């Protein structure tokens, strides 16, 4: 396997970057020609950010699974595509070669067809991190169905909302999932979701924990039984459906500043080129290396850098079922040692958590196979960066700090391992094809260096989101209306004297808790559903391990019990409505919220108090009742 588009020197990076901005069509046509198309595109790029309307490789026909699997078989058929490491280190790991994986994808694609799934249908996947998850994802892509993977930590209510939004009639799930010491009853969460989703026709259940599950006649079937049916039908083949470059590949829900998650839509051709290009270049992947991305496939990082990016590059992708701290805080290092992992890609929150357990776990393992480290999901603090560099990479391995988003499909700003310089806490330079700029509140571009502002992108890259499912206007309003003719990221950012970018965090009402994006409005909606709550306001506060924690100010009607019990009830409510990831860390009961005369909550004040700042609260004279601030200050947690 060779990558004609792999950048090999700093000069080549500058050259590629320049060309990608000056002649994007030529640049991306060259990259795209390394892939297998059933029919070539007639137009590389057509775009406007007004509507928005972005089309890459128009007229091109392809199937992404042929690019991930079939085309590698001659050269890499017996090489590992996926190495699966289970939750429990006592259980055997599994290796799927490219041949095995293709066979299983075709087989399960036939199961989907037997169960009535057709091109364009939306299939919701709610599974634990077992190999059947990427198999299900790829089987959907094989037949042109649109997958919508939902992270296993979301509640039945969240799933029901997503099923409704996507009108997904098919679900693939597991009986349960292992996560550290816990068994999560996935199927029963689905059962609860389906009470309100009568349109779901079929639930395919894969066995993992074998907890008792209720299987409803006519609706629920076992994965294993369905595979047997396909086997007895005798034809293991499943030709790849011919898809248009701009057909939808997947929907992935993510939080924004409103109460309702958005279904971010990615299409096939552009996402394929972008995920492969960024994977090969950022990590400087070399054939034969083992790439371990610790994310869950329920998030974009898992889509792009466990499944699609690595498989498109014919790489070996290691996927892990468990958590970093079980059975002990050496689990990642165990896996690196056992499988001689070369590239480790994880989140700052995991690094901070592992740091707190001391060096004994990391020093007792052989990490000499590592050559590249990466981080994603949130800003990395200097201390965590240094620890990762020194104790994990032994000062040998570059750390790529990759800034990107669900909406961008792949990495946008990052150093490239051993090619472009790293700078701790900086994502550094844009990937070729990415045209970033900083703007002030009026939307005026801020030129020059040593400046900060809101981060926007001026021109489309192949992996840009195309719409938000079922509501294109929402896509326009969210991303393309704040600033004229630009994609607005929602992040604040500074540019240093050398043009390196450092992301400083969200500037909208979105929190980043342990690298998970959570809208404050979503959490408020969930808190407000508790019967004793009148109103609430949620803000973030700095948290040593999670990056940000969730701080809720709650007005509650005379709790019939003590405040602590009400607090626990509220936490339980949020857990039921969204999922455990959105549980508030702190709940302060207040008698009022600081509001302007027009009724707007002054979050700036609440944020400051949550951060422990009580003196410098800025102008409070526009408040309806300035007295409320004193009360909140004195009760701060
Ligand atoms: O605020 C940025 C932060 O995560 C947000 C995107 O979240 P999500 O769509 O869930 O995708 C996460 C994985 C790509 C961004 O708006 N973020 C992501 N990576 C970084 C980051 N902040 C700072 N540095 C990063 N490397």
XYZ file of C-alpha atoms and ligand atoms in Angstrom:
663
model
C 0.000 0.000 0.000
C 1.392 3.392 -0.863
C -0.110 6.821 -0.397
C 0.726 9.137 -3.276
C -0.822 11.983 -1.287
C 1.321 11.481 1.814
C 3.337 14.568 2.713
C 6.913 13.647 3.586
C 8.727 16.887 4.409
C 8.011 20.332 5.794
C 8.595 21.823 2.336
C 6.044 19.427 0.889
C 3.559 20.499 3.548
C 3.955 24.165 2.599
C 3.766 23.290 -1.067
C 0.647 21.145 -0.612
C -0.991 23.791 1.549
C -0.383 26.514 -0.995
C -1.679 24.433 -3.859
C -4.753 23.339 -1.887
C -5.741 26.962 -1.302
C -4.834 28.316 -4.730
C -6.135 25.405 -6.790
C -8.418 23.369 -4.553
C -10.102 21.571 -7.440
C -6.880 20.342 -8.933
C -5.469 19.458 -5.537
C -8.439 17.354 -4.417
C -8.958 15.755 -7.814
C -5.382 14.457 -7.545
C -5.977 13.072 -4.059
C -9.333 11.552 -5.019
C -7.815 9.754 -7.974
C -6.016 7.421 -5.529
C -9.380 5.875 -4.698
C -11.585 3.482 -6.582
C -14.500 5.079 -8.388
C -17.083 3.180 -10.386
C -17.478 6.329 -12.452
C -15.380 9.473 -12.334
C -16.857 12.788 -11.197
C -17.608 15.470 -13.772
C -17.179 18.404 -11.400
C -14.764 18.521 -8.469
C -16.395 21.274 -6.434
C -19.476 23.399 -6.520
C -20.310 25.529 -3.509
C -21.917 28.472 -1.862
C -22.070 29.111 1.870
C -25.274 31.169 1.596
C -27.731 28.285 1.429
C -25.314 26.418 2.107
C -24.818 24.085 -0.846
C -21.558 22.188 -1.122
C -20.918 19.385 -3.598
C -17.670 17.526 -4.011
C -16.939 15.097 -6.831
C -20.356 15.563 -8.410
C -21.351 12.802 -10.760
C -18.795 10.434 -9.227
C -20.075 6.939 -8.430
C -18.514 4.720 -5.813
C -18.998 2.578 -2.778
C -16.875 3.457 0.240
C -16.687 -0.172 1.399
C -14.974 -1.187 -1.846
C -12.392 1.437 -0.972
C -12.130 0.249 2.640
C -12.082 -3.463 1.888
C -12.337 -4.994 -1.593
C -9.527 -3.011 -3.134
C -7.096 -4.125 -0.402
C -7.773 -7.850 -0.674
C -5.045 -8.779 -3.180
C -2.302 -7.044 -1.264
C -3.533 -7.077 2.328
C -6.162 -9.837 2.447
C -4.409 -11.749 5.231
C -3.256 -8.687 7.144
C -5.192 -7.543 10.221
C -7.774 -4.868 9.517
C -9.218 -4.781 13.024
C -7.705 -5.985 16.257
C -10.280 -6.069 18.997
C -9.243 -5.905 22.624
C -12.058 -6.859 25.009
C -13.035 -5.155 28.236
C -11.718 -8.020 30.343
C -8.008 -8.682 29.785
C -8.656 -12.372 30.607
C -10.832 -12.729 27.520
C -9.114 -13.452 24.201
C -8.643 -10.632 21.775
C -9.890 -11.059 18.193
C -8.184 -10.302 14.911
C -10.140 -9.719 11.711
C -8.064 -9.755 8.561
C -9.171 -7.712 5.587
C -10.547 -10.942 4.063
C -12.455 -11.862 7.230
C -13.836 -8.367 7.579
C -15.005 -8.190 3.977
C -16.657 -11.591 4.342
C -18.475 -10.527 7.500
C -19.527 -7.196 6.068
C -21.022 -8.874 3.012
C -22.710 -11.470 5.180
C -24.284 -8.875 7.451
C -25.196 -6.693 4.485
C -27.203 -9.665 3.255
C -28.829 -9.925 6.683
C -29.866 -6.285 6.386
C -31.315 -6.908 2.936
C -33.198 -9.995 4.178
C -34.689 -7.819 6.855
C -35.972 -5.297 4.373
C -33.308 -2.580 4.635
C -32.917 -0.682 1.363
C -30.703 2.023 -0.065
C -31.416 5.357 1.617
C -33.047 3.796 4.717
C -31.778 5.080 8.065
C -30.376 2.428 10.374
C -29.725 3.273 14.004
C -26.794 1.435 15.560
C -26.669 1.302 19.359
C -23.977 -1.191 20.295
C -21.004 -1.639 22.538
C -17.453 -1.571 21.203
C -17.332 -5.043 19.668
C -16.202 -5.899 16.116
C -19.827 -6.339 15.082
C -20.211 -2.556 15.445
C -17.854 -1.621 12.572
C -19.228 -4.634 10.682
C -22.742 -3.182 11.040
C -21.540 0.291 10.024
C -19.811 -1.019 6.902
C -22.705 -3.342 6.023
C -25.004 -0.306 5.936
C -22.549 1.527 3.680
C -22.289 -1.582 1.488
C -25.976 -1.468 0.585
C -26.352 2.308 0.643
C -28.275 2.530 3.912
C -27.504 5.582 6.074
C -26.078 4.692 9.463
C -26.726 6.695 12.577
C -24.581 5.397 15.416
C -25.697 6.420 18.893
C -23.185 6.313 21.723
C -23.967 3.552 24.222
C -24.172 6.078 27.081
C -27.306 7.817 25.799
C -30.644 7.194 27.480
C -33.797 5.745 25.929
C -35.305 9.233 25.698
C -32.297 10.503 23.722
C -32.491 7.481 21.455
C -36.213 7.987 20.871
C -35.607 11.633 19.897
C -32.921 10.589 17.427
C -35.021 7.757 15.984
C -37.878 10.186 15.392
C -35.666 12.817 13.865
C -34.074 10.371 11.424
C -37.248 8.303 10.988
C -35.047 5.251 11.430
C -37.062 2.074 10.961
C -34.209 -0.337 11.657
C -32.066 -0.772 14.744
C -28.969 -2.831 15.353
C -28.101 -3.325 18.998
C -26.640 -5.770 21.514
C -28.167 -7.512 24.482
C -25.709 -5.596 26.629
C -22.267 -4.040 26.713
C -19.327 -4.318 29.073
C -17.767 -1.104 30.276
C -15.233 -1.570 33.032
C -16.958 -3.236 35.969
C -20.421 -2.455 34.563
C -22.800 -4.339 32.264
C -24.992 -1.907 30.356
C -28.366 -3.357 29.321
C -28.472 -1.891 25.805
C -31.461 -3.854 24.545
C -33.647 -2.859 27.448
C -32.708 0.801 26.883
C -33.817 0.314 23.271
C -37.041 -1.368 24.424
C -37.886 1.717 26.488
C -37.088 3.988 23.545
C -39.355 1.981 21.266
C -42.456 2.486 23.386
C -42.634 5.896 21.719
C -41.338 4.774 18.304
C -43.926 2.470 16.808
C -42.555 3.035 13.307
C -39.499 0.840 14.010
C -39.880 -2.327 11.978
C -36.920 -4.429 12.986
C -34.395 -4.700 15.815
C -31.386 -6.930 15.208
C -29.768 -7.972 18.483
C -26.172 -9.146 18.675
C -25.133 -11.296 21.639
C -22.453 -9.984 23.942
C -23.291 -10.156 27.656
C -26.269 -12.519 27.313
C -28.315 -10.783 29.937
C -31.977 -11.747 29.669
C -33.681 -9.623 27.030
C -37.244 -9.396 25.832
C -37.462 -10.358 22.172
C -40.709 -9.158 20.624
C -42.180 -11.451 17.990
C -42.273 -9.926 14.530
C -39.936 -7.090 15.504
C -36.817 -8.413 17.226
C -34.400 -10.955 15.770
C -31.011 -12.295 16.869
C -27.975 -11.321 14.803
C -26.635 -14.892 14.999
C -29.898 -16.481 13.746
C -30.044 -14.072 10.847
C -26.439 -14.902 9.906
C -27.385 -18.596 9.838
C -30.209 -17.853 7.425
C -27.779 -16.087 5.111
C -25.372 -19.031 5.372
C -28.026 -21.521 4.348
C -29.019 -19.313 1.439
C -25.551 -20.212 0.187
C -24.465 -17.016 -1.556
C -21.994 -15.103 0.601
C -21.484 -12.409 -1.993
C -23.006 -8.975 -1.712
C -22.087 -6.599 -4.488
C -21.444 -3.058 -3.343
C -24.302 -0.722 -4.198
C -23.327 1.993 -6.654
C -23.652 5.282 -4.781
C -23.428 8.887 -5.785
C -20.533 10.867 -4.270
C -23.073 13.198 -2.659
C -25.389 10.462 -1.307
C -25.566 10.430 2.479
C -23.165 8.113 4.245
C -24.181 8.770 7.824
C -25.954 10.956 10.331
C -24.292 11.672 13.651
C -26.143 13.631 16.305
C -24.318 16.320 18.199
C -25.165 19.097 20.620
C -25.505 22.732 19.765
C -26.769 25.780 21.587
C -30.426 24.779 21.314
C -32.114 22.087 23.370
C -32.307 19.632 20.495
C -29.324 17.668 19.100
C -28.586 18.146 15.413
C -28.207 15.290 12.954
C -24.955 16.202 11.205
C -24.929 14.685 7.714
C -21.812 13.544 5.876
C -21.820 12.365 2.284
C -19.761 9.602 0.753
C -17.157 10.958 -1.652
C -15.887 13.981 0.250
C -15.864 12.231 3.616
C -13.947 9.300 2.148
C -11.218 11.505 0.710
C -11.027 13.673 3.819
C -10.912 10.903 6.441
C -8.240 8.973 4.522
C -6.155 12.037 3.658
C -6.084 13.328 7.223
C -5.428 9.880 8.709
C -2.421 9.205 6.487
C -0.958 12.677 6.851
C -1.568 13.718 10.445
C -0.414 10.437 11.967
C 2.076 9.820 9.153
C 0.793 6.282 8.991
C 3.269 3.740 7.602
C 1.996 0.426 6.189
C 2.051 -2.329 8.792
C 1.707 -0.036 11.797
C -0.937 -0.586 14.460
C -3.127 2.420 15.124
C -4.988 2.533 18.445
C -7.687 5.163 18.718
C -9.299 4.921 22.152
C -12.520 6.725 21.195
C -15.932 5.112 20.977
C -17.374 4.551 17.505
C -20.452 6.390 18.795
C -18.537 9.656 18.297
C -17.053 11.171 15.155
C -13.497 10.312 16.253
C -14.373 6.623 16.149
C -16.104 6.952 12.767
C -13.137 8.681 11.144
C -10.121 7.210 12.943
C -11.168 3.716 14.014
C -13.318 2.752 11.051
C -13.124 4.759 7.849
C -9.741 6.548 7.840
C -7.644 3.512 8.823
C -9.524 1.018 6.635
C -9.365 3.320 3.626
C -5.602 3.386 4.157
C -5.371 -0.402 4.513
C -4.165 0.102 8.072
C -4.527 -2.056 11.160
C -6.979 -0.420 13.535
C -7.089 -1.513 17.149
C -10.443 -1.078 18.880
C -10.972 -1.392 22.614
C -14.142 -2.303 24.458
C -13.362 -1.050 27.956
C -12.372 2.009 29.939
C -8.861 3.350 30.693
C -9.063 2.645 34.420
C -10.358 -0.939 34.616
C -9.217 -3.402 35.910
C -6.595 -0.798 36.707
C -5.137 2.453 35.431
C -2.611 0.557 33.317
C -5.140 -0.772 30.800
C -4.023 1.435 27.863
C -0.364 0.675 28.527
C -1.160 -3.028 28.752
C -2.743 -2.910 25.327
C 0.135 -0.927 23.829
C 2.592 -3.462 25.258
C 0.587 -6.557 24.286
C -0.058 -5.532 20.666
C 3.043 -3.393 20.063
C 0.899 -0.405 19.207
C 2.624 2.253 17.095
C 0.156 5.138 17.151
C -1.932 6.047 20.187
C -4.750 8.571 19.789
C -6.669 9.553 22.906
C -8.354 12.412 24.750
C -6.810 14.891 27.211
C -9.390 13.864 29.804
C -8.087 10.267 29.711
C -4.513 11.508 30.072
C -5.424 13.700 33.046
C -7.273 10.871 34.690
C -4.374 8.415 34.214
C -1.854 10.986 35.454
C -3.593 11.038 38.794
C -2.820 7.336 39.358
C 0.930 7.893 39.336
C 3.753 6.563 37.213
C 3.867 2.978 38.380
C 1.298 1.818 35.787
C 2.913 3.472 32.832
C 6.518 2.703 33.768
C 5.923 -1.001 34.274
C 4.927 -1.562 30.633
C 6.977 -1.711 27.477
C 5.910 1.238 25.354
C 8.875 1.193 22.993
C 6.682 0.337 19.989
C 5.017 3.757 20.153
C 6.105 6.245 17.538
C 3.285 8.799 17.367
C 0.855 10.111 19.975
C -2.283 12.116 19.406
C -4.954 14.014 21.305
C -8.434 15.125 20.375
C -11.663 16.505 21.708
C -10.689 19.409 23.931
C -7.821 21.755 24.619
C -4.905 19.953 26.251
C -3.333 21.717 29.212
C 0.439 22.082 29.410
C 0.816 19.695 32.361
C -1.062 16.864 30.647
C 0.844 17.489 27.413
C 4.217 17.240 29.208
C 3.212 14.093 31.075
C 2.047 12.411 27.868
C 5.211 13.474 26.050
C 7.602 12.441 28.787
C 6.090 9.361 30.368
C 4.175 7.800 27.504
C 6.197 8.930 24.503
C 9.501 8.943 26.462
C 10.332 12.206 24.710
C 10.673 10.268 21.436
C 7.179 10.556 20.026
C 5.622 13.673 18.556
C 2.160 14.538 19.860
C -0.351 15.609 17.258
C -2.931 17.918 18.840
C -5.810 17.523 16.423
C -8.544 20.148 16.394
C -11.727 19.265 14.567
C -15.463 18.667 15.037
C -18.296 16.294 14.205
C -19.200 18.757 11.459
C -15.750 18.788 9.883
C -15.576 15.011 9.348
C -11.832 14.899 9.976
C -8.898 16.801 11.442
C -8.705 20.476 10.423
C -5.859 22.022 12.394
C -2.990 19.919 13.710
C 0.707 19.403 13.455
C 1.744 16.443 11.300
C 3.850 13.877 13.128
C 7.568 14.499 12.529
C 6.766 16.824 9.611
C 5.496 20.109 11.006
C 6.659 21.410 14.416
C 4.644 20.706 17.538
C 3.958 23.323 20.159
C 2.427 22.216 23.471
C -1.248 23.259 23.831
C -1.386 24.462 20.223
C -3.136 22.606 17.420
C -0.658 24.563 15.268
C -1.224 24.717 11.497
C -4.151 24.021 9.191
C -4.294 20.814 7.178
C -4.073 21.402 3.407
C -7.499 22.426 2.187
C -8.406 24.237 5.400
C -8.677 27.990 5.167
C -9.087 29.277 8.738
C -9.595 32.844 9.842
C -10.304 34.722 13.042
C -13.127 37.219 13.178
C -14.322 39.756 15.739
C -17.945 40.008 16.965
C -18.867 42.094 13.926
C -17.597 39.452 11.573
C -14.591 41.459 10.493
C -11.582 39.328 9.767
C -8.659 39.864 12.138
C -5.469 39.778 10.134
C -1.922 39.410 11.359
C -0.439 37.356 14.144
C -0.633 37.455 17.927
C -4.383 37.977 17.731
C -7.464 36.162 18.933
C -11.068 35.893 17.827
C -13.755 33.497 16.739
C -12.589 30.705 14.486
C -14.208 30.474 11.064
C -13.352 28.596 7.872
C -13.572 30.514 4.625
C -13.824 27.814 1.979
C -15.138 24.250 1.849
C -12.972 21.193 2.445
C -14.115 17.737 1.285
C -15.298 16.611 4.751
C -17.564 19.565 5.558
C -21.074 18.696 6.777
C -23.681 19.014 4.037
C -26.811 19.553 6.102
C -28.513 18.775 9.385
C -30.865 15.905 8.767
C -34.408 16.931 7.922
C -33.790 20.625 8.575
C -31.444 22.378 6.192
C -32.363 25.816 7.530
C -31.045 24.781 10.908
C -27.705 23.975 9.308
C -27.618 27.396 7.694
C -28.570 29.203 10.888
C -26.138 27.288 13.065
C -23.033 27.401 10.966
C -23.365 29.782 8.041
C -25.380 32.750 9.254
C -23.275 34.185 12.098
C -20.667 35.497 9.666
C -21.060 36.320 6.030
C -19.869 33.595 3.688
C -17.992 31.631 6.333
C -18.427 28.431 8.303
C -18.476 29.341 12.004
C -16.941 26.710 14.271
C -18.281 27.931 17.620
C -14.721 27.973 18.980
C -12.568 30.805 20.224
C -9.005 30.752 19.061
C -5.724 32.626 19.093
C -2.945 32.794 16.530
C 0.621 33.176 17.750
C 3.472 35.094 16.243
C 4.298 32.188 13.912
C 0.750 31.651 12.716
C 0.076 28.660 14.996
C -3.507 28.236 16.142
C -4.525 27.515 19.679
C -8.145 26.667 20.368
C -9.311 28.274 23.584
C -12.745 26.631 23.900
C -16.350 27.112 22.865
C -17.756 30.591 22.636
C -21.366 29.385 22.422
C -23.468 27.658 25.073
C -21.876 24.299 24.510
C -19.823 22.553 27.179
C -17.004 20.131 26.641
C -17.155 17.609 29.447
C -14.503 14.886 29.215
C -14.285 15.631 25.504
C -18.068 15.148 25.100
C -20.030 18.000 23.652
C -23.065 18.892 25.720
C -25.411 21.810 25.105
C -26.328 23.746 28.255
C -29.873 24.138 26.917
C -30.218 20.359 26.657
C -29.180 19.921 30.275
C -31.505 22.728 31.375
C -34.419 21.111 29.536
C -33.691 17.827 31.288
C -33.390 19.462 34.730
C -36.616 21.380 34.151
C -38.449 18.116 33.558
C -38.028 17.255 37.222
C -41.357 17.949 38.894
C -39.866 20.081 41.655
C -37.932 22.411 39.367
C -39.233 25.817 38.335
C -36.283 27.030 36.298
C -32.593 26.348 35.858
C -29.452 27.721 34.271
C -26.435 25.593 33.416
C -22.862 26.749 32.897
C -19.448 25.108 32.802
C -16.683 25.352 35.377
C -13.039 24.250 35.226
C -12.645 20.606 36.276
C -9.263 18.961 36.893
C -10.005 15.746 35.037
C -13.045 16.428 32.862
C -11.789 19.765 31.537
C -15.196 21.256 32.195
C -17.765 20.233 34.754
C -21.491 21.012 34.740
C -22.734 23.595 37.246
C -26.510 23.988 37.551
C -28.347 26.812 39.284
C -31.816 25.586 40.103
C -34.953 27.278 41.347
C -36.945 24.597 43.060
C -40.379 24.674 44.629
C -40.334 23.789 48.340
C -38.545 20.445 48.303
C -40.676 18.055 50.261
C -37.542 16.366 51.503
C -34.088 17.671 52.152
C -32.108 19.445 49.462
C -29.643 16.592 49.064
C -32.379 14.155 48.051
C -33.792 16.637 45.563
C -30.300 17.070 44.170
C -29.985 13.317 43.641
C -33.435 13.216 42.035
C -32.419 15.951 39.603
C -29.241 14.072 38.707
C -31.296 10.925 38.138
C -33.698 12.876 35.926
C -30.867 14.178 33.731
C -29.448 10.691 33.504
C -32.817 9.337 32.337
C -33.486 12.138 29.881
C -30.032 12.508 28.279
C -27.669 9.933 29.759
C -25.080 9.720 32.532
C -22.588 11.897 30.590
C -24.762 14.970 31.181
C -25.144 14.628 34.960
C -24.475 17.950 36.716
C -21.414 17.917 38.980
C -22.778 20.718 41.148
C -26.320 21.857 41.812
C -26.903 25.095 43.675
C -30.444 25.914 44.749
C -31.248 29.591 44.287
C -34.351 31.718 44.722
C -33.848 33.612 41.460
C -31.572 33.883 38.441
C -29.804 37.058 37.326
C -31.941 38.329 34.459
C -31.989 41.431 32.364
C -35.179 43.466 32.172
C -35.988 41.659 28.942
C -35.817 38.331 30.767
C -32.478 37.086 29.443
C -30.343 35.144 31.898
C -26.945 36.805 32.386
C -24.843 33.677 32.011
C -21.624 35.619 32.153
C -22.270 36.281 35.839
C -23.222 32.694 36.554
C -20.132 31.451 34.752
C -17.891 33.685 36.838
C -19.450 32.548 40.095
C -19.117 28.901 39.015
C -15.447 29.558 38.281
C -15.011 30.811 41.845
C -14.809 34.479 40.914
C -16.890 36.603 43.257
C -15.426 40.077 43.096
C -15.088 41.003 39.450
C -18.528 40.248 38.061
C -18.712 43.114 35.610
C -21.680 45.376 35.114
C -24.737 44.159 37.021
C -26.698 47.396 36.752
C -28.896 46.140 33.920
C -30.213 43.340 36.088
C -33.861 43.259 37.049
C -32.922 42.292 40.599
C -29.217 42.834 41.386
C -29.849 41.457 44.891
C -30.117 37.945 43.550
C -26.424 38.000 42.649
C -25.411 38.465 46.283
C -27.490 35.485 47.310
C -26.010 33.325 44.555
C -22.495 34.402 45.462
C -22.944 33.546 49.100
C -24.329 30.085 48.296
C -21.724 29.201 45.652
C -20.455 25.602 45.809
O -14.380 22.936 21.091
C -13.726 22.103 20.169
C -13.335 20.813 20.859
O -14.370 19.887 20.587
C -15.376 20.495 19.773
C -15.919 19.489 18.802
O -16.569 18.470 19.503
P -17.086 17.195 18.740
O -17.904 17.589 17.578
O -17.741 16.331 19.761
O -15.808 16.488 18.178
C -14.818 16.066 19.037
C -13.799 15.258 18.290
C -13.327 15.807 17.030
C -14.671 21.624 19.094
O -15.576 22.606 18.658
N -12.057 20.283 20.360
C -11.882 19.213 19.569
N -10.575 18.979 19.375
C -9.890 19.922 20.047
C -10.845 20.758 20.671
N -10.467 21.818 21.402
C -9.154 22.070 21.526
N -8.189 21.317 20.978
C -8.503 20.226 20.228
N -7.538 19.479 19.710
